[in-house]
């Protein structure tokens, strides 16, 4: 029998997919449903952006916390926290508190300069919100938690919305609400301009992140700085930073917390005495516990402050 004619490109390749619907989860003995390697955005020529989602057994869809890894915007992996904290302590504590956990990858700076990284975070939020019913998570209760470069991206995503369309991007599901209910920022940069090198160095992560000599891109450095958007209203913030951090000075979190409070927002600042970057020289377990409690408190409400139009409590 003659075969049917083959069209090229095949229908599934004719239009590059911008995202893929969730695949079926696996269920662990503890009842946690796990979705591994969900593709929330794709572009021709780039690796697919993936996320993993773990959803605890619950009577109603739980809130979800999006974990954003660090690595100077140049490296890192959604599956691996910094070496000072184990995956079970970090992700397991969230699950045991009844919160779902999504860990995401994003384009590194050598793949694409800013704002690609922020666009990817926003795309992951839109994906989770769009498929919340399928995934069994609360659509309106999404929080962000990041460390180092991931903390910077968490703060930036928490402080920008549709009022800044150039920072929303159109990756994956191109449209949708990206506002969130709470932010935990571990030692993230809050003012990019304050840490720029005096002379352009092609190996410097800031040069790569901004896509060229920072001296030629002052407006882009400002656009990439959370302090630029420390306005009211904002979601509740918890900033945790080592006082002896020589990579990202403690003053970065101190300044952002002050600006947020001055605007009437809820902003908590936790100084970790003597701790270096990634909380070296610190006992991390109580830090994690405080962050989990903060997220559980602010995300377990019937609706987030921002979704309900309620002004956060000033601190």
Coordinates of C-alpha atoms in Angstrom, one line a residue:
X1 CA 0.0 0.0 0.0
X2 CA 1.3 3.5 -0.8
X3 CA 2.1 5.4 2.3
X4 CA 0.5 8.7 3.1
X5 CA 2.6 11.7 1.9
X6 CA 4.8 13.1 4.6
X7 CA 4.7 16.9 5.2
X8 CA 7.7 18.8 6.3
X9 CA 8.1 20.1 8.8
X10 CA 5.9 17.7 10.8
X11 CA 2.9 19.4 12.5
X12 CA 4.5 19.2 15.9
X13 CA 7.6 21.0 14.6
X14 CA 5.9 23.5 12.3
X15 CA 5.5 26.0 15.2
X16 CA 8.2 25.8 17.9
X17 CA 6.4 25.1 21.2
X18 CA 6.6 27.8 23.8
X19 CA 5.7 25.5 26.6
X20 CA 4.5 21.9 27.2
X21 CA 1.5 20.9 29.3
X22 CA 2.4 19.0 32.6
X23 CA 3.1 15.3 32.3
X24 CA 1.7 12.8 34.8
X25 CA 3.3 12.9 38.3
X26 CA 4.8 10.1 40.3
X27 CA 3.5 9.7 43.9
X28 CA 5.9 8.8 46.7
X29 CA 5.1 6.7 49.7
X30 CA 4.5 9.9 51.8
X31 CA 1.9 11.0 49.3
X32 CA 4.0 13.8 47.7
X33 CA 3.2 14.1 44.0
X34 CA 6.4 14.9 42.0
X35 CA 6.5 16.4 38.5
X36 CA 10.0 16.2 37.1
X37 CA 11.4 18.2 34.2
X38 CA 8.3 20.2 33.2
X39 CA 9.2 22.4 30.2
X40 CA 7.8 25.8 31.0
X41 CA 9.4 27.7 28.1
X42 CA 11.4 26.9 25.0
X43 CA 13.2 28.9 22.3
X44 CA 15.0 27.7 19.2
X45 CA 18.7 27.5 19.9
X46 CA 18.4 27.4 23.7
X47 CA 18.0 24.5 26.1
X48 CA 14.4 24.1 27.4
X49 CA 13.8 25.8 30.7
X50 CA 12.7 23.2 33.1
X51 CA 11.1 23.1 36.5
X52 CA 10.5 20.3 39.1
X53 CA 7.4 20.5 41.3
X54 CA 6.6 18.6 44.5
X55 CA 3.1 18.8 45.9
X56 CA 2.4 17.5 49.4
X57 CA -0.8 15.5 50.1
X58 CA -3.4 18.0 51.3
X59 CA -7.1 18.5 51.6
X60 CA -7.0 21.5 49.4
X61 CA -4.5 22.8 46.8
X62 CA -1.5 24.1 48.7
X63 CA 0.4 27.3 48.2
X64 CA 3.6 26.9 46.2
X65 CA 7.1 28.3 46.8
X66 CA 9.4 28.8 43.7
X67 CA 13.1 28.2 44.5
X68 CA 15.6 30.2 42.4
X69 CA 19.1 28.9 42.5
X70 CA 22.2 31.1 42.7
X71 CA 25.5 31.0 40.8
X72 CA 26.4 34.6 39.8
X73 CA 23.8 34.3 36.9
X74 CA 26.5 32.1 35.2
X75 CA 25.9 28.6 36.6
X76 CA 23.8 26.6 39.0
X77 CA 21.0 24.0 38.8
X78 CA 17.5 23.9 40.0
X79 CA 18.1 20.6 41.8
X80 CA 21.0 21.7 44.0
X81 CA 20.9 24.2 46.9
X82 CA 24.1 25.9 48.1
X83 CA 26.5 23.4 49.7
X84 CA 25.7 24.8 53.2
X85 CA 22.1 23.5 53.1
X86 CA 20.8 20.1 52.1
X87 CA 18.0 19.5 49.8
X88 CA 16.0 17.7 52.5
X89 CA 16.4 20.6 54.9
X90 CA 15.5 23.2 52.4
X91 CA 12.8 21.6 50.2
X92 CA 11.8 19.0 52.7
X93 CA 11.0 21.6 55.3
X94 CA 8.7 23.4 52.9
X95 CA 6.9 20.1 52.1
X96 CA 6.5 19.2 55.7
X97 CA 5.0 22.6 56.3
X98 CA 2.3 21.8 53.7
X99 CA 3.8 24.0 51.0
X100 CA 4.4 22.8 47.4
X101 CA 7.9 23.4 46.0
X102 CA 8.8 24.4 42.4
X103 CA 12.5 24.5 41.6
X104 CA 13.4 26.3 38.3
X105 CA 16.2 26.6 35.9
X106 CA 16.7 29.8 33.9
X107 CA 19.0 31.0 31.2
X108 CA 22.5 31.8 32.4
X109 CA 24.2 35.1 31.4
X110 CA 26.4 33.5 28.7
X111 CA 23.3 32.1 27.1
X112 CA 21.5 35.5 27.1
X113 CA 22.0 38.7 29.1
X114 CA 19.6 40.5 31.4
X115 CA 16.6 40.6 31.4
X116 CA 16.4 37.0 30.0
X117 CA 16.8 35.6 33.5
X118 CA 14.0 37.7 34.9
X119 CA 11.8 36.8 31.9
X120 CA 12.3 33.1 32.7
X121 CA 11.3 33.6 36.3
X122 CA 8.2 35.4 35.2
X123 CA 7.5 32.6 32.6
X124 CA 7.7 30.0 35.4
X125 CA 5.2 31.9 37.5
X126 CA 2.8 32.2 34.5
X127 CA 3.2 28.5 33.8
X128 CA 2.4 27.5 37.4
X129 CA -0.6 29.8 37.6
X130 CA -1.9 28.7 34.2
X131 CA -1.8 25.0 35.0
X132 CA -2.6 25.3 38.7
X133 CA -5.7 23.3 38.4
X134 CA -3.9 20.4 36.6
X135 CA -1.0 20.5 39.0
X136 CA -3.2 20.7 42.1
X137 CA -1.7 23.9 43.6
X138 CA -3.3 27.2 44.7
X139 CA -3.4 29.6 41.8
X140 CA -3.3 32.8 43.8
X141 CA -0.7 31.8 46.5
X142 CA 2.8 31.8 45.0
X143 CA 5.9 32.8 46.8
X144 CA 9.6 33.2 45.8
X145 CA 12.7 32.1 47.6
X146 CA 16.2 32.6 46.1
X147 CA 19.8 32.7 47.1
X148 CA 22.6 35.0 45.8
X149 CA 21.8 35.5 42.1
X150 CA 18.5 33.7 42.7
X151 CA 17.8 36.0 45.7
X152 CA 18.4 39.0 43.4
X153 CA 15.9 37.5 40.8
X154 CA 13.4 36.7 43.5
X155 CA 13.4 40.3 44.8
X156 CA 13.3 41.7 41.3
X157 CA 10.4 39.5 40.3
X158 CA 8.6 40.4 43.5
X159 CA 8.9 44.1 42.9
X160 CA 8.0 44.3 39.2
X161 CA 4.7 43.6 37.4
X162 CA 2.7 44.6 34.4
X163 CA 3.6 48.2 35.1
X164 CA 7.1 47.3 33.7
X165 CA 6.2 45.4 30.5
X166 CA 9.8 45.2 29.3
X167 CA 10.6 43.1 32.3
X168 CA 7.7 40.7 32.0
X169 CA 8.8 39.1 28.8
X170 CA 6.8 36.8 26.6
X171 CA 8.6 33.5 27.2
X172 CA 6.4 30.4 27.5
X173 CA 2.8 31.3 28.2
X174 CA 3.1 34.9 26.9
X175 CA 0.5 36.6 29.1
X176 CA -0.7 36.3 32.6
X177 CA -0.4 37.6 36.1
X178 CA 3.1 37.4 37.7
X179 CA 2.4 39.1 41.0
X180 CA 3.3 37.0 44.0
X181 CA 2.5 36.8 47.7
X182 CA 5.9 36.8 49.5
X183 CA 9.6 36.9 48.9
X184 CA 12.6 35.4 50.8
X185 CA 15.9 36.8 49.6
X186 CA 19.1 35.2 50.8
X187 CA 22.1 37.6 50.4
X188 CA 21.0 38.8 46.9
X189 CA 22.4 41.8 45.2
X190 CA 20.0 44.7 45.4
X191 CA 22.0 47.5 43.6
X192 CA 23.8 46.2 40.6
X193 CA 25.5 49.6 40.0
X194 CA 27.2 49.5 43.4
X195 CA 29.2 46.4 42.5
X196 CA 30.2 47.1 38.9
X197 CA 33.9 46.7 38.1
X198 CA 36.0 49.9 37.6
X199 CA 37.2 48.6 34.2
X200 CA 35.5 46.3 31.8
X201 CA 36.5 42.7 32.2
X202 CA 35.0 40.1 29.8
X203 CA 35.3 37.5 32.6
X204 CA 33.4 39.5 35.2
X205 CA 29.9 38.2 35.7
X206 CA 28.4 41.7 35.8
X207 CA 29.8 42.4 32.3
X208 CA 28.3 39.2 31.0
X209 CA 25.0 39.7 32.9
X210 CA 24.6 43.2 31.4
X211 CA 25.8 42.1 27.9
X212 CA 28.8 44.5 27.7
X213 CA 30.7 47.3 29.3
X214 CA 28.6 48.4 32.3
X215 CA 29.7 52.0 31.7
X216 CA 27.7 52.0 28.5
X217 CA 24.6 50.5 30.3
X218 CA 23.8 52.5 33.4
X219 CA 20.1 52.4 32.7
X220 CA 20.2 48.7 32.3
X221 CA 22.1 48.3 35.6
X222 CA 19.4 50.4 37.3
X223 CA 16.6 48.3 35.6
X224 CA 18.3 45.2 37.0
X225 CA 18.4 46.6 40.6
X226 CA 15.6 45.7 43.1
X227 CA 16.2 49.1 44.9
X228 CA 14.9 50.8 41.8
X229 CA 11.4 49.3 42.4
X230 CA 11.2 49.5 46.2
X231 CA 7.8 51.2 46.1
X232 CA 4.4 50.6 47.6
X233 CA 2.6 48.3 47.6
X234 CA 5.0 45.3 47.6
X235 CA 4.6 41.7 48.8
X236 CA 6.0 40.9 52.2
X237 CA 9.8 40.5 52.2
X238 CA 12.2 38.5 54.4
X239 CA 15.9 39.4 53.7
X240 CA 18.5 37.2 55.3
X241 CA 22.2 38.1 55.0
X242 CA 25.5 37.4 56.7
X243 CA 27.2 40.3 58.3
X244 CA 30.6 39.3 57.0
X245 CA 29.6 38.6 53.4
X246 CA 32.6 39.7 51.3
X247 CA 30.9 38.9 48.0
X248 CA 27.6 40.7 48.4
X249 CA 27.9 43.2 51.3
X250 CA 25.3 43.1 54.1
X251 CA 24.4 46.7 53.2
X252 CA 22.6 45.5 50.1
X253 CA 19.9 43.8 52.1
X254 CA 19.9 46.5 54.7
X255 CA 19.2 49.2 52.1
X256 CA 16.4 47.4 50.3
X257 CA 14.7 46.6 53.6
X258 CA 14.9 50.2 54.6
X259 CA 13.5 51.4 51.3
X260 CA 10.6 48.9 51.5
X261 CA 9.8 49.9 55.1
X262 CA 9.9 53.6 54.2
X263 CA 7.3 52.9 51.5
X264 CA 5.0 51.3 54.1
X265 CA 5.7 47.7 53.2
X266 CA 6.3 44.6 55.4
X267 CA 10.1 44.0 55.3
X268 CA 12.0 41.9 57.8
X269 CA 15.8 41.9 57.8
X270 CA 17.7 39.1 59.5
X271 CA 21.4 39.6 60.1
X272 CA 23.4 36.4 60.5
X273 CA 26.4 37.4 62.7
X274 CA 29.8 36.5 61.3
X275 CA 28.4 34.6 58.3
X276 CA 30.1 34.8 54.9
X277 CA 28.3 34.3 51.5
X278 CA 26.2 31.1 51.3
X279 CA 26.0 31.3 55.2
X280 CA 29.5 29.9 55.7
X281 CA 30.3 30.0 59.4
X282 CA 26.6 29.8 60.4
X283 CA 24.2 27.2 61.6
X284 CA 21.6 27.1 58.8
X285 CA 18.8 25.0 60.2
X286 CA 17.2 27.8 62.3
X287 CA 17.5 30.2 59.3
X288 CA 15.6 27.7 57.1
X289 CA 13.0 27.3 59.8
X290 CA 12.4 31.0 60.1
X291 CA 12.1 31.4 56.3
X292 CA 9.6 28.5 56.0
X293 CA 7.5 29.9 58.9
X294 CA 7.5 33.3 57.1
X295 CA 6.3 31.8 53.8
X296 CA 3.7 29.6 55.5
X297 CA 2.3 32.6 57.3
X298 CA 2.0 34.9 54.3
X299 CA 0.9 32.2 51.8
X300 CA -1.7 30.3 53.7
X301 CA -4.1 33.2 53.7
X302 CA -7.3 32.7 51.6
X303 CA -5.8 35.2 49.1
X304 CA -2.5 37.0 49.0
X305 CA -2.4 40.7 50.0
X306 CA -1.7 41.8 46.5
X307 CA -4.3 39.5 44.8
X308 CA -6.9 40.8 47.3
X309 CA -5.8 44.5 46.9
X310 CA -4.9 44.7 50.6
X311 CA -2.0 46.9 51.6
X312 CA 0.7 44.9 53.5
X313 CA 1.2 45.6 57.1
X314 CA 3.9 48.2 57.7
X315 CA 6.8 47.1 60.0

